[in-house]
Short mmCIF file of N, CA and C in Angstrom, two decimals:
data_model
loop_
_atom_site.label_atom_id
_atom_site.label_comp_id
_atom_site.label_asym_id
_atom_site.label_seq_id
_atom_site.Cartn_x
_atom_site.Cartn_y
_atom_site.Cartn_z
N UNK A 1 -4.44 26.97 53.05
CA UNK A 1 -5.58 26.27 52.50
C UNK A 1 -6.00 26.96 51.20
N UNK A 2 -6.40 26.15 50.22
CA UNK A 2 -6.77 26.66 48.90
C UNK A 2 -8.27 26.97 48.90
N UNK A 3 -8.59 28.15 48.45
CA UNK A 3 -10.01 28.55 48.42
C UNK A 3 -10.72 27.86 47.26
N UNK A 4 -12.06 27.87 47.32
CA UNK A 4 -12.87 27.26 46.27
C UNK A 4 -12.61 27.91 44.92
N UNK A 5 -12.39 29.21 44.92
CA UNK A 5 -12.14 29.94 43.68
C UNK A 5 -10.83 29.47 43.05
N UNK A 6 -9.79 29.29 43.87
CA UNK A 6 -8.51 28.83 43.36
C UNK A 6 -8.60 27.38 42.85
N UNK A 7 -9.34 26.53 43.56
CA UNK A 7 -9.53 25.14 43.12
C UNK A 7 -10.20 25.10 41.75
N UNK A 8 -11.21 25.95 41.58
CA UNK A 8 -11.92 26.00 40.30
C UNK A 8 -10.98 26.46 39.19
N UNK A 9 -10.18 27.49 39.46
CA UNK A 9 -9.22 27.99 38.47
C UNK A 9 -8.17 26.94 38.12
N UNK A 10 -7.68 26.23 39.13
CA UNK A 10 -6.68 25.18 38.90
C UNK A 10 -7.28 24.06 38.05
N UNK A 11 -8.53 23.69 38.34
CA UNK A 11 -9.21 22.66 37.57
C UNK A 11 -9.37 23.08 36.11
N UNK A 12 -9.78 24.30 35.88
CA UNK A 12 -9.96 24.81 34.51
C UNK A 12 -8.63 24.83 33.77
N UNK A 13 -7.59 25.32 34.41
CA UNK A 13 -6.25 25.37 33.79
C UNK A 13 -5.77 23.95 33.49
N UNK A 14 -6.00 23.02 34.40
CA UNK A 14 -5.59 21.63 34.19
C UNK A 14 -6.30 21.00 33.01
N UNK A 15 -7.61 21.24 32.90
CA UNK A 15 -8.38 20.70 31.78
C UNK A 15 -7.90 21.29 30.46
N UNK A 16 -7.67 22.60 30.44
CA UNK A 16 -7.16 23.25 29.22
C UNK A 16 -5.79 22.72 28.84
N UNK A 17 -4.93 22.53 29.82
CA UNK A 17 -3.58 22.02 29.57
C UNK A 17 -3.63 20.60 29.01
N UNK A 18 -4.41 19.73 29.63
CA UNK A 18 -4.55 18.36 29.14
C UNK A 18 -5.15 18.32 27.74
N UNK A 19 -6.15 19.15 27.51
CA UNK A 19 -6.79 19.20 26.19
C UNK A 19 -5.80 19.64 25.12
N UNK A 20 -5.00 20.65 25.42
CA UNK A 20 -4.04 21.13 24.42
C UNK A 20 -2.96 20.09 24.16
N UNK A 21 -2.54 19.36 25.19
CA UNK A 21 -1.55 18.30 24.99
C UNK A 21 -2.13 17.18 24.13
N UNK A 22 -3.37 16.78 24.39
CA UNK A 22 -4.01 15.73 23.59
C UNK A 22 -4.16 16.17 22.14
N UNK A 23 -4.58 17.38 21.91
CA UNK A 23 -4.73 17.90 20.55
C UNK A 23 -3.38 17.91 19.84
N UNK A 24 -2.34 18.33 20.53
CA UNK A 24 -1.00 18.35 19.94
C UNK A 24 -0.57 16.96 19.50
N UNK A 25 -0.73 15.95 20.37
CA UNK A 25 -0.30 14.61 20.02
C UNK A 25 -1.17 13.99 18.94
N UNK A 26 -2.45 14.26 18.94
CA UNK A 26 -3.32 13.71 17.90
C UNK A 26 -3.02 14.31 16.54
N UNK A 27 -2.68 15.58 16.49
CA UNK A 27 -2.37 16.21 15.22
C UNK A 27 -1.01 15.80 14.70
N UNK A 28 -0.09 15.44 15.54
CA UNK A 28 1.25 15.08 15.13
C UNK A 28 1.49 13.58 15.06
N UNK A 29 0.46 12.78 15.30
CA UNK A 29 0.60 11.33 15.22
C UNK A 29 0.71 10.93 13.76
N UNK A 30 1.83 10.33 13.33
CA UNK A 30 1.99 10.01 11.92
C UNK A 30 1.05 8.93 11.41
N UNK A 31 0.68 7.96 12.22
CA UNK A 31 -0.20 6.90 11.76
C UNK A 31 -1.30 6.70 12.78
N UNK A 32 -2.54 6.74 12.31
CA UNK A 32 -3.67 6.50 13.19
C UNK A 32 -4.20 5.11 12.92
N UNK A 33 -5.19 4.66 13.68
CA UNK A 33 -5.64 3.28 13.63
C UNK A 33 -6.05 2.78 12.26
N UNK A 34 -6.68 3.58 11.43
CA UNK A 34 -7.13 3.10 10.13
C UNK A 34 -6.01 3.09 9.10
N UNK A 35 -4.78 3.40 9.53
CA UNK A 35 -3.64 3.34 8.64
C UNK A 35 -3.40 4.61 7.85
N UNK A 36 -4.21 5.61 8.04
CA UNK A 36 -4.03 6.85 7.29
C UNK A 36 -2.99 7.71 7.96
N UNK A 37 -2.05 8.18 7.18
CA UNK A 37 -0.97 9.01 7.71
C UNK A 37 -1.45 10.43 7.82
N UNK A 38 -1.08 11.10 8.89
CA UNK A 38 -1.42 12.51 9.04
C UNK A 38 -0.20 13.37 8.79
N UNK A 39 0.93 12.75 8.56
CA UNK A 39 2.14 13.53 8.39
C UNK A 39 2.88 13.07 7.15
N UNK A 40 3.36 14.03 6.37
CA UNK A 40 4.14 13.69 5.17
C UNK A 40 5.57 13.35 5.54
N UNK A 41 5.91 13.43 6.82
CA UNK A 41 7.28 13.18 7.24
C UNK A 41 7.51 11.74 7.68
N UNK A 42 6.57 10.84 7.43
CA UNK A 42 6.75 9.45 7.79
C UNK A 42 7.86 8.87 6.92
N UNK A 43 8.86 8.27 7.55
CA UNK A 43 9.96 7.67 6.81
C UNK A 43 9.67 6.18 6.66
N UNK A 44 9.22 5.78 5.48
CA UNK A 44 8.85 4.40 5.26
C UNK A 44 10.02 3.44 5.39
N UNK A 45 11.23 3.91 5.15
CA UNK A 45 12.40 3.04 5.24
C UNK A 45 12.53 2.46 6.64
N UNK A 46 12.16 3.21 7.64
CA UNK A 46 12.31 2.73 9.01
C UNK A 46 11.24 1.72 9.41
N UNK A 47 10.19 1.58 8.63
CA UNK A 47 9.13 0.64 9.00
C UNK A 47 9.03 -0.55 8.05
N UNK A 48 10.00 -0.72 7.15
CA UNK A 48 9.99 -1.89 6.27
C UNK A 48 10.42 -3.10 7.10
N UNK A 49 9.60 -4.16 7.10
CA UNK A 49 9.96 -5.35 7.88
C UNK A 49 11.25 -6.00 7.36
N UNK A 50 11.90 -6.74 8.23
CA UNK A 50 13.11 -7.47 7.86
C UNK A 50 12.80 -8.44 6.72
N UNK A 51 13.71 -8.57 5.77
CA UNK A 51 13.59 -9.47 4.62
C UNK A 51 12.47 -9.06 3.66
N UNK A 52 12.11 -7.80 3.66
CA UNK A 52 11.10 -7.26 2.74
C UNK A 52 11.69 -6.10 1.95
N UNK A 53 11.08 -5.81 0.84
CA UNK A 53 11.52 -4.72 -0.03
C UNK A 53 10.32 -3.88 -0.41
N UNK A 54 10.51 -2.58 -0.44
CA UNK A 54 9.48 -1.64 -0.88
C UNK A 54 9.85 -1.21 -2.30
N UNK A 55 9.00 -1.56 -3.27
CA UNK A 55 9.30 -1.30 -4.68
C UNK A 55 8.33 -0.27 -5.24
N UNK A 56 8.81 0.89 -5.64
CA UNK A 56 7.93 1.87 -6.29
C UNK A 56 7.42 1.32 -7.62
N UNK A 57 6.14 1.53 -7.89
CA UNK A 57 5.56 1.08 -9.16
C UNK A 57 4.73 2.20 -9.77
N UNK A 58 4.53 2.11 -11.07
CA UNK A 58 3.64 3.02 -11.77
C UNK A 58 2.27 2.35 -11.83
N UNK A 59 1.25 3.08 -11.40
CA UNK A 59 -0.11 2.54 -11.37
C UNK A 59 -0.93 3.20 -12.47
N UNK A 60 -1.44 2.36 -13.35
CA UNK A 60 -2.20 2.85 -14.51
C UNK A 60 -3.49 3.55 -14.09
N UNK A 61 -4.16 3.03 -13.10
CA UNK A 61 -5.45 3.58 -12.67
C UNK A 61 -5.33 4.33 -11.34
N UNK A 62 -4.25 5.10 -11.18
CA UNK A 62 -4.01 5.80 -9.91
C UNK A 62 -5.08 6.85 -9.60
N UNK A 63 -5.60 7.51 -10.63
CA UNK A 63 -6.65 8.51 -10.38
C UNK A 63 -7.90 7.87 -9.80
N UNK A 64 -8.24 6.69 -10.28
CA UNK A 64 -9.40 5.98 -9.74
C UNK A 64 -9.16 5.56 -8.30
N UNK A 65 -7.94 5.16 -8.00
CA UNK A 65 -7.61 4.73 -6.64
C UNK A 65 -7.69 5.88 -5.65
N UNK A 66 -7.39 7.10 -6.10
CA UNK A 66 -7.38 8.25 -5.20
C UNK A 66 -8.69 8.42 -4.45
N UNK A 67 -9.79 8.07 -5.08
CA UNK A 67 -11.08 8.30 -4.43
C UNK A 67 -11.53 7.15 -3.54
N UNK A 68 -10.87 5.98 -3.64
CA UNK A 68 -11.35 4.83 -2.86
C UNK A 68 -10.28 4.15 -2.02
N UNK A 69 -9.03 4.49 -2.22
CA UNK A 69 -7.93 3.79 -1.56
C UNK A 69 -7.30 4.70 -0.52
N UNK A 70 -7.06 4.16 0.66
CA UNK A 70 -6.40 4.93 1.73
C UNK A 70 -4.90 4.97 1.52
N UNK A 71 -4.16 4.92 2.60
CA UNK A 71 -2.71 4.99 2.51
C UNK A 71 -2.06 3.64 2.27
N UNK A 72 -2.75 2.57 2.61
CA UNK A 72 -2.24 1.25 2.27
C UNK A 72 -3.39 0.26 2.26
N UNK A 73 -3.16 -0.86 1.62
CA UNK A 73 -4.16 -1.90 1.55
C UNK A 73 -3.63 -3.05 0.71
N UNK A 74 -4.47 -4.05 0.52
CA UNK A 74 -4.08 -5.23 -0.24
C UNK A 74 -4.75 -5.19 -1.60
N UNK A 75 -3.95 -5.46 -2.63
CA UNK A 75 -4.44 -5.33 -4.00
C UNK A 75 -4.01 -6.52 -4.84
N UNK A 76 -4.63 -6.62 -6.01
CA UNK A 76 -4.20 -7.53 -7.06
C UNK A 76 -3.56 -6.69 -8.14
N UNK A 77 -2.44 -7.15 -8.69
CA UNK A 77 -1.74 -6.41 -9.74
C UNK A 77 -1.89 -7.12 -11.07
N UNK A 78 -2.12 -6.32 -12.11
CA UNK A 78 -2.26 -6.83 -13.47
C UNK A 78 -1.37 -6.02 -14.40
N UNK A 79 -0.96 -6.65 -15.51
CA UNK A 79 -0.28 -5.93 -16.59
C UNK A 79 -1.03 -6.22 -17.87
N UNK A 80 -0.92 -5.29 -18.80
CA UNK A 80 -1.57 -5.50 -20.09
C UNK A 80 -0.62 -6.27 -20.99
N UNK A 81 -1.11 -7.38 -21.52
CA UNK A 81 -0.32 -8.21 -22.41
C UNK A 81 -1.22 -8.68 -23.54
N UNK A 82 -0.85 -8.34 -24.76
CA UNK A 82 -1.65 -8.68 -25.94
C UNK A 82 -3.08 -8.16 -25.81
N UNK A 83 -3.21 -6.92 -25.33
CA UNK A 83 -4.49 -6.23 -25.17
C UNK A 83 -5.41 -6.91 -24.16
N UNK A 84 -4.86 -7.71 -23.26
CA UNK A 84 -5.63 -8.36 -22.20
C UNK A 84 -4.91 -8.11 -20.88
N UNK A 85 -5.68 -8.09 -19.79
CA UNK A 85 -5.09 -7.93 -18.46
C UNK A 85 -4.63 -9.29 -17.95
N UNK A 86 -3.35 -9.37 -17.60
CA UNK A 86 -2.78 -10.61 -17.08
C UNK A 86 -2.45 -10.42 -15.60
N UNK A 87 -2.91 -11.34 -14.77
CA UNK A 87 -2.66 -11.27 -13.33
C UNK A 87 -1.18 -11.50 -13.04
N UNK A 88 -0.59 -10.60 -12.27
CA UNK A 88 0.81 -10.72 -11.85
C UNK A 88 0.88 -11.28 -10.43
N UNK A 89 0.03 -10.77 -9.54
CA UNK A 89 0.04 -11.23 -8.16
C UNK A 89 -1.22 -10.82 -7.43
N UNK A 90 -1.53 -11.59 -6.37
CA UNK A 90 -2.73 -11.33 -5.57
C UNK A 90 -2.33 -11.00 -4.14
N UNK A 91 -3.16 -10.20 -3.49
CA UNK A 91 -3.02 -9.88 -2.06
C UNK A 91 -1.66 -9.24 -1.75
N UNK A 92 -1.26 -8.32 -2.59
CA UNK A 92 0.02 -7.63 -2.43
C UNK A 92 -0.23 -6.33 -1.68
N UNK A 93 0.61 -6.05 -0.70
CA UNK A 93 0.43 -4.82 0.08
C UNK A 93 0.90 -3.63 -0.74
N UNK A 94 -0.03 -2.70 -0.99
CA UNK A 94 0.25 -1.47 -1.74
C UNK A 94 0.26 -0.32 -0.75
N UNK A 95 1.28 0.53 -0.85
CA UNK A 95 1.43 1.67 0.06
C UNK A 95 1.49 2.95 -0.75
N UNK A 96 0.71 3.93 -0.33
CA UNK A 96 0.73 5.25 -0.98
C UNK A 96 1.93 6.03 -0.44
N UNK A 97 2.65 6.69 -1.32
CA UNK A 97 3.83 7.47 -0.91
C UNK A 97 3.39 8.65 -0.06
N UNK A 98 3.94 8.81 1.14
CA UNK A 98 3.50 9.89 2.02
C UNK A 98 3.90 11.28 1.52
N UNK A 99 4.98 11.37 0.76
CA UNK A 99 5.43 12.68 0.29
C UNK A 99 4.86 13.04 -1.08
N UNK A 100 4.29 12.06 -1.79
CA UNK A 100 3.65 12.29 -3.08
C UNK A 100 2.51 11.29 -3.20
N UNK A 101 1.32 11.63 -2.73
CA UNK A 101 0.20 10.69 -2.66
C UNK A 101 -0.25 10.09 -3.99
N UNK A 102 0.23 10.60 -5.11
CA UNK A 102 -0.15 10.00 -6.39
C UNK A 102 0.81 8.88 -6.79
N UNK A 103 1.81 8.61 -5.96
CA UNK A 103 2.77 7.54 -6.23
C UNK A 103 2.54 6.38 -5.26
N UNK A 104 2.85 5.17 -5.73
CA UNK A 104 2.61 3.97 -4.93
C UNK A 104 3.84 3.07 -4.93
N UNK A 105 3.88 2.17 -3.95
CA UNK A 105 4.93 1.16 -3.88
C UNK A 105 4.30 -0.12 -3.33
N UNK A 106 4.90 -1.26 -3.68
CA UNK A 106 4.44 -2.54 -3.15
C UNK A 106 5.47 -3.05 -2.15
N UNK A 107 4.98 -3.68 -1.11
CA UNK A 107 5.84 -4.26 -0.09
C UNK A 107 5.81 -5.77 -0.27
N UNK A 108 6.96 -6.34 -0.65
CA UNK A 108 7.03 -7.78 -0.90
C UNK A 108 8.26 -8.36 -0.20
N UNK A 109 8.26 -9.67 -0.03
CA UNK A 109 9.44 -10.35 0.51
C UNK A 109 10.58 -10.20 -0.49
N UNK A 110 11.80 -10.21 0.02
CA UNK A 110 12.97 -10.02 -0.83
C UNK A 110 12.99 -10.98 -2.02
N UNK A 111 12.65 -12.24 -1.79
CA UNK A 111 12.71 -13.23 -2.87
C UNK A 111 11.58 -13.05 -3.89
N UNK A 112 10.59 -12.21 -3.59
CA UNK A 112 9.49 -11.96 -4.54
C UNK A 112 9.72 -10.73 -5.40
N UNK A 113 10.80 -10.02 -5.16
CA UNK A 113 11.10 -8.80 -5.91
C UNK A 113 11.17 -9.06 -7.41
N UNK A 114 11.68 -10.22 -7.79
CA UNK A 114 11.85 -10.54 -9.22
C UNK A 114 10.52 -10.55 -9.97
N UNK A 115 9.43 -10.86 -9.30
CA UNK A 115 8.13 -10.91 -9.97
C UNK A 115 7.65 -9.51 -10.36
N UNK A 116 8.00 -8.52 -9.58
CA UNK A 116 7.63 -7.14 -9.91
C UNK A 116 8.62 -6.57 -10.92
N UNK A 117 9.91 -6.83 -10.68
CA UNK A 117 10.96 -6.29 -11.55
C UNK A 117 10.90 -6.87 -12.97
N UNK A 118 10.23 -7.98 -13.15
CA UNK A 118 10.13 -8.60 -14.47
C UNK A 118 9.29 -7.77 -15.44
N UNK A 119 8.53 -6.82 -14.92
CA UNK A 119 7.65 -6.02 -15.76
C UNK A 119 8.11 -4.57 -15.78
N UNK A 120 8.38 -4.08 -16.96
CA UNK A 120 8.77 -2.68 -17.13
C UNK A 120 7.58 -1.93 -17.74
N UNK A 121 6.49 -1.91 -17.00
CA UNK A 121 5.26 -1.32 -17.50
C UNK A 121 4.41 -0.85 -16.32
N UNK A 122 3.34 -0.15 -16.63
CA UNK A 122 2.40 0.27 -15.59
C UNK A 122 1.57 -0.94 -15.15
N UNK A 123 1.19 -0.92 -13.89
CA UNK A 123 0.34 -1.98 -13.35
C UNK A 123 -1.08 -1.45 -13.20
N UNK A 124 -2.05 -2.30 -13.50
CA UNK A 124 -3.45 -2.02 -13.21
C UNK A 124 -3.71 -2.64 -11.85
N UNK A 125 -4.37 -1.90 -10.96
CA UNK A 125 -4.57 -2.33 -9.58
C UNK A 125 -6.05 -2.53 -9.30
N UNK A 126 -6.38 -3.66 -8.69
CA UNK A 126 -7.73 -3.86 -8.16
C UNK A 126 -7.58 -4.13 -6.67
N UNK A 127 -8.51 -3.63 -5.89
CA UNK A 127 -8.42 -3.77 -4.44
C UNK A 127 -8.89 -5.16 -4.04
N UNK A 128 -8.10 -5.79 -3.17
CA UNK A 128 -8.37 -7.15 -2.73
C UNK A 128 -8.94 -7.13 -1.33
N UNK A 129 -9.86 -8.02 -1.06
CA UNK A 129 -10.42 -8.11 0.29
C UNK A 129 -9.78 -9.22 1.10
N UNK A 130 -8.81 -9.91 0.53
CA UNK A 130 -8.21 -11.08 1.19
C UNK A 130 -6.87 -10.74 1.81
N UNK A 131 -6.84 -9.91 2.82
CA UNK A 131 -5.56 -9.47 3.36
C UNK A 131 -4.86 -10.51 4.22
N UNK A 132 -5.52 -11.57 4.61
CA UNK A 132 -4.88 -12.56 5.48
C UNK A 132 -4.46 -13.83 4.76
N UNK A 133 -4.71 -13.94 3.46
CA UNK A 133 -4.40 -15.18 2.78
C UNK A 133 -2.99 -15.22 2.20
N UNK A 134 -2.22 -14.16 2.34
CA UNK A 134 -0.84 -14.16 1.88
C UNK A 134 -0.70 -13.73 0.44
N UNK A 135 0.47 -13.22 0.12
CA UNK A 135 0.76 -12.76 -1.24
C UNK A 135 1.03 -13.94 -2.14
N UNK A 136 0.44 -13.93 -3.32
CA UNK A 136 0.64 -14.99 -4.30
C UNK A 136 1.00 -14.35 -5.62
N UNK A 137 2.11 -14.79 -6.22
CA UNK A 137 2.51 -14.31 -7.53
C UNK A 137 2.23 -15.39 -8.56
N UNK A 138 1.83 -14.96 -9.74
CA UNK A 138 1.56 -15.88 -10.84
C UNK A 138 2.82 -15.98 -11.66
N UNK A 139 3.32 -17.18 -11.81
CA UNK A 139 4.51 -17.38 -12.62
C UNK A 139 4.11 -17.33 -14.08
N UNK A 140 4.88 -16.56 -14.84
CA UNK A 140 4.57 -16.40 -16.25
C UNK A 140 4.85 -17.70 -16.97
N UNK A 141 3.86 -18.17 -17.71
CA UNK A 141 4.02 -19.41 -18.46
C UNK A 141 4.62 -19.09 -19.81
N UNK A 142 5.57 -19.92 -20.21
CA UNK A 142 6.19 -19.73 -21.51
C UNK A 142 5.24 -20.23 -22.59
N UNK A 143 5.17 -19.46 -23.65
CA UNK A 143 4.33 -19.86 -24.78
C UNK A 143 4.96 -21.06 -25.47
N UNK A 144 4.18 -22.08 -25.67
CA UNK A 144 4.68 -23.25 -26.39
C UNK A 144 4.08 -23.25 -27.78
N UNK A 145 4.92 -23.50 -28.73
CA UNK A 145 4.44 -23.57 -30.11
C UNK A 145 3.94 -24.98 -30.37
N UNK A 146 2.82 -25.04 -31.01
CA UNK A 146 2.27 -26.33 -31.40
C UNK A 146 2.37 -26.43 -32.91
N UNK A 147 3.11 -27.40 -33.35
CA UNK A 147 3.27 -27.60 -34.79
C UNK A 147 2.54 -28.88 -35.15
N UNK A 148 1.65 -28.75 -36.09
CA UNK A 148 0.94 -29.92 -36.57
C UNK A 148 1.52 -30.32 -37.92
N UNK A 149 1.82 -31.57 -38.03
CA UNK A 149 2.37 -32.08 -39.28
C UNK A 149 1.36 -33.08 -39.83
N UNK A 150 0.98 -32.83 -41.03
CA UNK A 150 0.05 -33.75 -41.68
C UNK A 150 0.78 -34.56 -42.74
N UNK A 151 0.57 -35.86 -42.74
CA UNK A 151 1.20 -36.73 -43.73
C UNK A 151 0.09 -37.36 -44.56
N UNK A 152 0.24 -37.23 -45.85
CA UNK A 152 -0.74 -37.83 -46.75
C UNK A 152 -0.06 -38.93 -47.55
N UNK A 153 -0.72 -40.03 -47.68
CA UNK A 153 -0.23 -41.13 -48.52
C UNK A 153 -1.05 -41.18 -49.79
N UNK A 154 -0.37 -41.20 -50.91
CA UNK A 154 -1.09 -41.30 -52.19
C UNK A 154 -1.17 -42.71 -52.64
#
């Protein structure tokens, strides 16, 4: 028969053991509920969905994002064209690089890769609140020249 003293000691040891196991798993969990990674060893290649591509991009306002953006979220992408910001796409999933938090990549469907690859420049990022409405890319419109011809009769 186990004495009360031994039961108390077994209970204390059990609680300590369970607590240490929980702490171990919580500290080593690579992704927690809010999407923030706790480990730099997360291999993003293994979590890319089928028919999607992860494209590294240069972010013009990355320092500003550092203070307000977590490890991933939905954003709008812009490029500077003729000294104006031109929308490239809306509601695009942006992911912070786990091994270098100042670098970012966008996760897009394979057929949408061309919209990002078309720009060899830094992107300006604004955070989007519309994460369920789907990614939308803006097709670049070709500039049309308008020629006016005036005819005068004398």
